[in-house]
Amino acid sequence: MDDTQSTSELRPTQEKAPGFQSWRPYQSAQQCCEPSTHFQAENLSIVYRKHLALQNVNLEINKGCITALVGPSGCGKTSFLMSINRLTDLILGCQVSGRLLINETDIMAPFTDLLHLRRQVGMIFQKPTVFPFSIRKNLEIPLREHGMCDHATLASSIETSLQQVGLWDEVKDRLNQPAQGLSGGQQQRLCLARAMVLSPEILLLDEPCSALDPISSGIVEDLIVSLRGRYTVIIVTHNLAQARRIADYVALFWAVDGIGQLIEHGPAHTIFQSPQHELTSAYISGTRG
Amino acid sequence: MILSSNNISSHSKTDLHVLWSLQVFAVVAGSLLVLVIGFILRESWPALSRLGLTRLFTDPGWFPTEHSYQLTPIIGGTMLAACGSILLAAPLGILSALFCHFYAPPLLGKWYRHMIELLAGIPSVVFGFWGLVVLVPLVASWHPPGPSLLAGILILTLMILPTIMLITHSSIAQVPSAYIHSATALGLSRWAVIWHIVLPVSRIGMLTGVFLGLARALGETMAILMVCGNVVQLPSHLFDPIRTLTANIALEMAYALGHHRSVLFMSGLVLMGLVLCFVSVAEALRHKANHAIAK
Amino acid sequence: MLSPSNTIGETGATLMVWTAVTLIATPFLWLSGDLLWYGWHQLSINFVVSVPQNAGREGGIGPILVSTGLIMTVCMAVAMPIGLGTALFLSEYTQNDQVSGRLIRGSLDVLAGVPSIVFGLFGNAFFCQLLGLGFSILSGGLTLACMVLPILIRTVEESFRAIAQDQRLSAAALGISQRATIQHILLPAAIPGVLVGCILGLGRAMAETAALIFTSGYVDRMPTSLMDSGRALSIHIYDLAMNVAGGNSNAYTTALVLIGLLLIINLSASWITKKWTTLNQLPS
């Protein structure tokens, strides 16, 4: 959080970047988002081996908006994020109860098609996790697995997705080289491209900038802003300044007696300017957390 | 390491004695390999110098009493048994390692792993005995005579499977869980995650296991001696009895004299060469895998 | 753990994995079931102590257990000092990149890969013939000692290397001699590791057959000295199964005894390791 000042200083051109001029923080919610609910959590609780990690979360997330989940470590933000694409299934001893609705469909239902769900919901992790293969193969694996086998289509999809994340010009000559040779920021953008190549509706970002240096972090952040309107983005961040810069909606999570809870949720300007809950104002002003 | 002699200013007499005696032990242990190879060479020297290696392949057959020492069918039998068992054991071992990581409920996976460890601890003579009493009659009821290449392959498979499974298991455990999580988040099915991510990432570890398994299969004596029938011939099908290099040594050493004995030592030399080749390939692979992880 | 399948390929893969597991579990359960079923009812104190009769078809395994014990004693009595000394030398007096250390380690690694029948050949040529020990418990034990040295040294060396460098530094800072450092600081700290190394070596020696066939011999009488030929448990099983018609039931019981001993050996090794690691993890 201490480097937020320097981050924005390092990117004086951000406001002038093409395509972003019209964007203003705080007012964006009205401008960009249709007020239709895309995703909804009802009474969601997550238990890790008898320890209650998250209790009774009720949250609605609007289509095409960027929602930031903020709060101190260990308050269940990441668990919440991982339950949205049911990645919690992979974690031993983790049980999720309650309802999660995407477009009115409960994804917690027993016979949910998880592969379809995960195609619908893309996810980026804190550390860039490129597979130890070539750049091309990283993008081809999900495409092929979802039934795209034609070489021309594959190539064009790969190009489009790399262009979307602004990586095409940087890597077009070395698509067959190992992806691990890319810089951290490039790797994270490749991960984003890999998630977007399946054209998901929802993108889950788990602190996508925290493992990156300020410059790469700025590039990735700009990229996330450019997704507004096309994807529903849910981003976990420890960086309040980042949430202030990019989010339309903010949800504050807090661990009360070791149990994660949703404290407050609302449009970014309301949360930042007139928080309702005392924890929120304390967190935003920096006296707690 | 801190004790290395130049680190310590005072060289008391007892300290020097300790160093000398440790050095003696270390030299004994270190020279053991030279001693083993030297003695095998020494004993096989008469055969090597008088008969030469070519006679092992050009003689009319394996008739030690008539000084005819053709090893081709025996080497062929050894190779067939080892390769056949690796062909069975490699997929089974890799699949069961995958089972523990991705398919089994946690408790069952743990039990299964313990079972494989127990399997690894069963002495080869017990495998051989069980093979002789249970497996050979079973094969015979399917297709006589019973003691056969097939029985040998099956018993060897059981014996080298733990090696392959346990090494694969630990190399799969080293695949970063972030890879598996992000592949799953991309909507890849369980098998797609395994096929596209887990297997390619852990392939070097798996190969190490396969080569060590092959080395073990080649060097195995007792089980194969008990179930293979020990007839010197190149088998025409799976149900023919065979004799391996190890079984040949174990069977004939007791009464071999002169050139015969020397040829047996020479076949031991050949066997050791083969096994050490595979072991060093496995070691090189392990080295490479460690480097890849460190990077 | 991953998402359930919904395609044919996925179902096929799952089927394949479960089939493989069944294929492996079946013979294992069959083998252990057989051993228990046919071996258990004959197992008694009497079987363990009495003398084999009628080429082993009847009677027990008393002298064979004694021979096995003697062979193991010879093996460990020779392997332990050499192993301990070499491990100490490797961990305390050589660096990883030093030529002498690398040579010794490399040769031990290669030795670990040598098939047991080749050790048998070597033992026959060196101990039985050149040193004139003949087919005897001594030759068998010495041959096995050569065989278990690599595994013994590897485990013991690792346990010495696991000792924190601080302890050596503080001992040196107190002006304690190397002999005293080894005796009072390093050895006590590494005792569990040394024990585990010896136990693992013992397990490997006990399971061995091929190296003993033409070094310790076949004689199933009670040995009177180390120069007598003595039959180990594993050789007894081999002989009953291959050369004695109708020896199967005693072979089953002997196999059960052998596996029981090996289980005790391996379980105690893992128990010591567990105990040791939990002790080391206690906050100091």
JSON list of N, CA and C in Angstrom, two decimals, chain A residues 85 87 90 92 115 118 121 123 125 129-133 141-142 145-146 180 194 198, chain B residues 106 178-190 192 195-197 200-201 203:
[
{"chain": "A", "resi": 85, "resn": "ASN", "atom": "N", "xyz": [-15.65, -20.13, -9.09]},
{"chain": "A", "resi": 85, "resn": "ASN", "atom": "CA", "xyz": [-15.49, -21.12, -10.17]},
{"chain": "A", "resi": 85, "resn": "ASN", "atom": "C", "xyz": [-15.31, -22.51, -9.59]},
{"chain": "A", "resi": 87, "resn": "LEU", "atom": "N", "xyz": [-13.24, -23.68, -7.58]},
{"chain": "A", "resi": 87, "resn": "LEU", "atom": "CA", "xyz": [-11.89, -24.18, -7.43]},
{"chain": "A", "resi": 87, "resn": "LEU", "atom": "C", "xyz": [-11.68, -24.66, -5.99]},
{"chain": "A", "resi": 90, "resn": "LEU", "atom": "N", "xyz": [-10.96, -28.26, -5.17]},
{"chain": "A", "resi": 90, "resn": "LEU", "atom": "CA", "xyz": [-9.62, -28.86, -5.22]},
{"chain": "A", "resi": 90, "resn": "LEU", "atom": "C", "xyz": [-8.93, -28.85, -3.87]},
{"chain": "A", "resi": 92, "resn": "LEU", "atom": "N", "xyz": [-8.42, -29.69, -0.12]},
{"chain": "A", "resi": 92, "resn": "LEU", "atom": "CA", "xyz": [-8.84, -30.75, 0.80]},
{"chain": "A", "resi": 92, "resn": "LEU", "atom": "C", "xyz": [-9.52, -30.14, 2.02]},
{"chain": "A", "resi": 115, "resn": "LEU", "atom": "N", "xyz": [-16.83, -27.96, -16.00]},
{"chain": "A", "resi": 115, "resn": "LEU", "atom": "CA", "xyz": [-15.98, -27.52, -17.10]},
{"chain": "A", "resi": 115, "resn": "LEU", "atom": "C", "xyz": [-16.62, -26.32, -17.80]},
{"chain": "A", "resi": 118, "resn": "ARG", "atom": "N", "xyz": [-16.26, -23.28, -15.54]},
{"chain": "A", "resi": 118, "resn": "ARG", "atom": "CA", "xyz": [-14.92, -22.69, -15.51]},
{"chain": "A", "resi": 118, "resn": "ARG", "atom": "C", "xyz": [-14.56, -22.05, -16.84]},
{"chain": "A", "resi": 121, "resn": "VAL", "atom": "N", "xyz": [-16.18, -18.70, -16.36]},
{"chain": "A", "resi": 121, "resn": "VAL", "atom": "CA", "xyz": [-15.55, -17.87, -15.34]},
{"chain": "A", "resi": 121, "resn": "VAL", "atom": "C", "xyz": [-14.04, -18.05, -15.42]},
{"chain": "A", "resi": 123, "resn": "MET", "atom": "N", "xyz": [-10.00, -17.14, -14.44]},
{"chain": "A", "resi": 123, "resn": "MET", "atom": "CA", "xyz": [-9.37, -16.74, -13.19]},
{"chain": "A", "resi": 123, "resn": "MET", "atom": "C", "xyz": [-7.88, -16.47, -13.37]},
{"chain": "A", "resi": 125, "resn": "PHE", "atom": "N", "xyz": [-4.29, -15.68, -11.06]},
{"chain": "A", "resi": 125, "resn": "PHE", "atom": "CA", "xyz": [-3.79, -15.83, -9.68]},
{"chain": "A", "resi": 125, "resn": "PHE", "atom": "C", "xyz": [-2.78, -14.76, -9.34]},
{"chain": "A", "resi": 129, "resn": "THR", "atom": "N", "xyz": [1.03, -17.73, -13.37]},
{"chain": "A", "resi": 129, "resn": "THR", "atom": "CA", "xyz": [1.25, -19.18, -13.45]},
{"chain": "A", "resi": 129, "resn": "THR", "atom": "C", "xyz": [1.20, -19.62, -14.91]},
{"chain": "A", "resi": 130, "resn": "VAL", "atom": "N", "xyz": [2.25, -19.24, -15.66]},
{"chain": "A", "resi": 130, "resn": "VAL", "atom": "CA", "xyz": [2.32, -19.78, -17.03]},
{"chain": "A", "resi": 130, "resn": "VAL", "atom": "C", "xyz": [2.81, -21.21, -16.93]},
{"chain": "A", "resi": 131, "resn": "PHE", "atom": "N", "xyz": [2.32, -22.07, -17.82]},
{"chain": "A", "resi": 131, "resn": "PHE", "atom": "CA", "xyz": [2.79, -23.44, -17.83]},
{"chain": "A", "resi": 131, "resn": "PHE", "atom": "C", "xyz": [4.18, -23.48, -18.45]},
{"chain": "A", "resi": 132, "resn": "PRO", "atom": "N", "xyz": [5.01, -24.43, -18.05]},
{"chain": "A", "resi": 132, "resn": "PRO", "atom": "CA", "xyz": [6.40, -24.43, -18.52]},
{"chain": "A", "resi": 132, "resn": "PRO", "atom": "C", "xyz": [6.54, -24.92, -19.96]},
{"chain": "A", "resi": 133, "resn": "PHE", "atom": "N", "xyz": [5.71, -24.40, -20.85]},
{"chain": "A", "resi": 133, "resn": "PHE", "atom": "CA", "xyz": [5.80, -24.75, -22.27]},
{"chain": "A", "resi": 133, "resn": "PHE", "atom": "C", "xyz": [5.96, -23.47, -23.07]},
{"chain": "A", "resi": 141, "resn": "ILE", "atom": "N", "xyz": [-3.55, -25.05, -25.25]},
{"chain": "A", "resi": 141, "resn": "ILE", "atom": "CA", "xyz": [-4.09, -26.13, -24.40]},
{"chain": "A", "resi": 141, "resn": "ILE", "atom": "C", "xyz": [-5.57, -25.90, -24.08]},
{"chain": "A", "resi": 142, "resn": "PRO", "atom": "N", "xyz": [-5.95, -24.72, -23.53]},
{"chain": "A", "resi": 142, "resn": "PRO", "atom": "CA", "xyz": [-7.38, -24.56, -23.25]},
{"chain": "A", "resi": 142, "resn": "PRO", "atom": "C", "xyz": [-8.24, -24.57, -24.51]},
{"chain": "A", "resi": 145, "resn": "GLU", "atom": "N", "xyz": [-8.69, -28.12, -25.71]},
{"chain": "A", "resi": 145, "resn": "GLU", "atom": "CA", "xyz": [-9.53, -28.88, -24.80]},
{"chain": "A", "resi": 145, "resn": "GLU", "atom": "C", "xyz": [-11.00, -28.49, -24.92]},
{"chain": "A", "resi": 146, "resn": "HIS", "atom": "N", "xyz": [-11.23, -27.27, -25.36]},
{"chain": "A", "resi": 146, "resn": "HIS", "atom": "CA", "xyz": [-12.63, -26.87, -25.53]},
{"chain": "A", "resi": 146, "resn": "HIS", "atom": "C", "xyz": [-13.07, -27.02, -26.98]},
{"chain": "A", "resi": 180, "resn": "GLN", "atom": "N", "xyz": [8.15, -19.13, -19.81]},
{"chain": "A", "resi": 180, "resn": "GLN", "atom": "CA", "xyz": [8.78, -18.73, -18.57]},
{"chain": "A", "resi": 180, "resn": "GLN", "atom": "C", "xyz": [9.92, -17.73, -18.80]},
{"chain": "A", "resi": 194, "resn": "ARG", "atom": "N", "xyz": [-4.72, -16.05, -21.66]},
{"chain": "A", "resi": 194, "resn": "ARG", "atom": "CA", "xyz": [-5.08, -17.46, -21.63]},
{"chain": "A", "resi": 194, "resn": "ARG", "atom": "C", "xyz": [-6.49, -17.62, -21.05]},
{"chain": "A", "resi": 198, "resn": "LEU", "atom": "N", "xyz": [-10.88, -18.07, -23.93]},
{"chain": "A", "resi": 198, "resn": "LEU", "atom": "CA", "xyz": [-12.10, -18.89, -23.90]},
{"chain": "A", "resi": 198, "resn": "LEU", "atom": "C", "xyz": [-13.35, -18.02, -23.88]},
{"chain": "B", "resi": 106, "resn": "PRO", "atom": "N", "xyz": [-8.71, -39.22, -0.30]},
{"chain": "B", "resi": 106, "resn": "PRO", "atom": "CA", "xyz": [-7.43, -39.05, 0.38]},
{"chain": "B", "resi": 106, "resn": "PRO", "atom": "C", "xyz": [-6.98, -40.27, 1.19]},
{"chain": "B", "resi": 178, "resn": "ALA", "atom": "N", "xyz": [0.04, -24.57, -8.28]},
{"chain": "B", "resi": 178, "resn": "ALA", "atom": "CA", "xyz": [-0.48, -23.43, -9.03]},
{"chain": "B", "resi": 178, "resn": "ALA", "atom": "C", "xyz": [-0.79, -23.83, -10.48]},
{"chain": "B", "resi": 179, "resn": "TYR", "atom": "N", "xyz": [0.06, -24.70, -11.06]},
{"chain": "B", "resi": 179, "resn": "TYR", "atom": "CA", "xyz": [-0.21, -25.16, -12.43]},
{"chain": "B", "resi": 179, "resn": "TYR", "atom": "C", "xyz": [-1.54, -25.88, -12.48]},
{"chain": "B", "resi": 180, "resn": "ILE", "atom": "N", "xyz": [-1.76, -26.75, -11.50]},
{"chain": "B", "resi": 180, "resn": "ILE", "atom": "CA", "xyz": [-2.96, -27.57, -11.51]},
{"chain": "B", "resi": 180, "resn": "ILE", "atom": "C", "xyz": [-4.18, -26.69, -11.28]},
{"chain": "B", "resi": 181, "resn": "HIS", "atom": "N", "xyz": [-4.05, -25.73, -10.35]},
{"chain": "B", "resi": 181, "resn": "HIS", "atom": "CA", "xyz": [-5.17, -24.84, -10.10]},
{"chain": "B", "resi": 181, "resn": "HIS", "atom": "C", "xyz": [-5.51, -24.01, -11.32]},
{"chain": "B", "resi": 182, "resn": "SER", "atom": "N", "xyz": [-4.47, -23.45, -11.97]},
{"chain": "B", "resi": 182, "resn": "SER", "atom": "CA", "xyz": [-4.83, -22.56, -13.07]},
{"chain": "B", "resi": 182, "resn": "SER", "atom": "C", "xyz": [-5.32, -23.36, -14.27]},
{"chain": "B", "resi": 183, "resn": "ALA", "atom": "N", "xyz": [-4.81, -24.58, -14.44]},
{"chain": "B", "resi": 183, "resn": "ALA", "atom": "CA", "xyz": [-5.34, -25.39, -15.54]},
{"chain": "B", "resi": 183, "resn": "ALA", "atom": "C", "xyz": [-6.79, -25.74, -15.27]},
{"chain": "B", "resi": 184, "resn": "THR", "atom": "N", "xyz": [-7.10, -26.05, -14.02]},
{"chain": "B", "resi": 184, "resn": "THR", "atom": "CA", "xyz": [-8.49, -26.36, -13.68]},
{"chain": "B", "resi": 184, "resn": "THR", "atom": "C", "xyz": [-9.36, -25.12, -13.88]},
{"chain": "B", "resi": 185, "resn": "ALA", "atom": "N", "xyz": [-8.83, -23.96, -13.49]},
{"chain": "B", "resi": 185, "resn": "ALA", "atom": "CA", "xyz": [-9.60, -22.73, -13.65]},
{"chain": "B", "resi": 185, "resn": "ALA", "atom": "C", "xyz": [-9.87, -22.43, -15.12]},
{"chain": "B", "resi": 186, "resn": "LEU", "atom": "N", "xyz": [-9.05, -23.01, -16.01]},
{"chain": "B", "resi": 186, "resn": "LEU", "atom": "CA", "xyz": [-9.28, -22.81, -17.44]},
{"chain": "B", "resi": 186, "resn": "LEU", "atom": "C", "xyz": [-10.35, -23.76, -17.96]},
{"chain": "B", "resi": 187, "resn": "GLY", "atom": "N", "xyz": [-10.93, -24.53, -17.08]},
{"chain": "B", "resi": 187, "resn": "GLY", "atom": "CA", "xyz": [-11.99, -25.43, -17.51]},
{"chain": "B", "resi": 187, "resn": "GLY", "atom": "C", "xyz": [-11.47, -26.72, -18.10]},
{"chain": "B", "resi": 188, "resn": "LEU", "atom": "N", "xyz": [-10.20, -27.07, -17.81]},
{"chain": "B", "resi": 188, "resn": "LEU", "atom": "CA", "xyz": [-9.69, -28.35, -18.31]},
{"chain": "B", "resi": 188, "resn": "LEU", "atom": "C", "xyz": [-10.22, -29.47, -17.43]},
{"chain": "B", "resi": 189, "resn": "SER", "atom": "N", "xyz": [-10.56, -30.58, -18.07]},
{"chain": "B", "resi": 189, "resn": "SER", "atom": "CA", "xyz": [-11.06, -31.70, -17.29]},
{"chain": "B", "resi": 189, "resn": "SER", "atom": "C", "xyz": [-9.90, -32.35, -16.54]},
{"chain": "B", "resi": 190, "resn": "ARG", "atom": "N", "xyz": [-10.23, -33.26, -15.61]},
{"chain": "B", "resi": 190, "resn": "ARG", "atom": "CA", "xyz": [-9.19, -33.89, -14.81]},
{"chain": "B", "resi": 190, "resn": "ARG", "atom": "C", "xyz": [-8.13, -34.55, -15.68]},
{"chain": "B", "resi": 192, "resn": "ALA", "atom": "N", "xyz": [-7.50, -33.93, -18.80]},
{"chain": "B", "resi": 192, "resn": "ALA", "atom": "CA", "xyz": [-6.79, -32.93, -19.61]},
{"chain": "B", "resi": 192, "resn": "ALA", "atom": "C", "xyz": [-5.70, -32.27, -18.78]},
{"chain": "B", "resi": 195, "resn": "TRP", "atom": "N", "xyz": [-2.94, -34.85, -18.65]},
{"chain": "B", "resi": 195, "resn": "TRP", "atom": "CA", "xyz": [-2.29, -35.09, -19.94]},
{"chain": "B", "resi": 195, "resn": "TRP", "atom": "C", "xyz": [-1.47, -33.89, -20.41]},
{"chain": "B", "resi": 196, "resn": "HIS", "atom": "N", "xyz": [-2.04, -32.69, -20.24]},
{"chain": "B", "resi": 196, "resn": "HIS", "atom": "CA", "xyz": [-1.37, -31.51, -20.79]},
{"chain": "B", "resi": 196, "resn": "HIS", "atom": "C", "xyz": [-0.38, -30.90, -19.82]},
{"chain": "B", "resi": 197, "resn": "ILE", "atom": "N", "xyz": [-0.62, -31.03, -18.52]},
{"chain": "B", "resi": 197, "resn": "ILE", "atom": "CA", "xyz": [0.22, -30.32, -17.55]},
{"chain": "B", "resi": 197, "resn": "ILE", "atom": "C", "xyz": [1.06, -31.30, -16.73]},
{"chain": "B", "resi": 200, "resn": "PRO", "atom": "N", "xyz": [3.60, -33.90, -18.80]},
{"chain": "B", "resi": 200, "resn": "PRO", "atom": "CA", "xyz": [4.78, -33.25, -19.39]},
{"chain": "B", "resi": 200, "resn": "PRO", "atom": "C", "xyz": [5.73, -32.67, -18.35]},
{"chain": "B", "resi": 201, "resn": "VAL", "atom": "N", "xyz": [5.18, -32.08, -17.28]},
{"chain": "B", "resi": 201, "resn": "VAL", "atom": "CA", "xyz": [6.05, -31.43, -16.30]},
{"chain": "B", "resi": 201, "resn": "VAL", "atom": "C", "xyz": [6.85, -32.46, -15.52]},
{"chain": "B", "resi": 203, "resn": "ARG", "atom": "N", "xyz": [7.77, -35.52, -16.55]},
{"chain": "B", "resi": 203, "resn": "ARG", "atom": "CA", "xyz": [8.21, -36.64, -17.38]},
{"chain": "B", "resi": 203, "resn": "ARG", "atom": "C", "xyz": [9.64, -37.11, -17.06]}
]
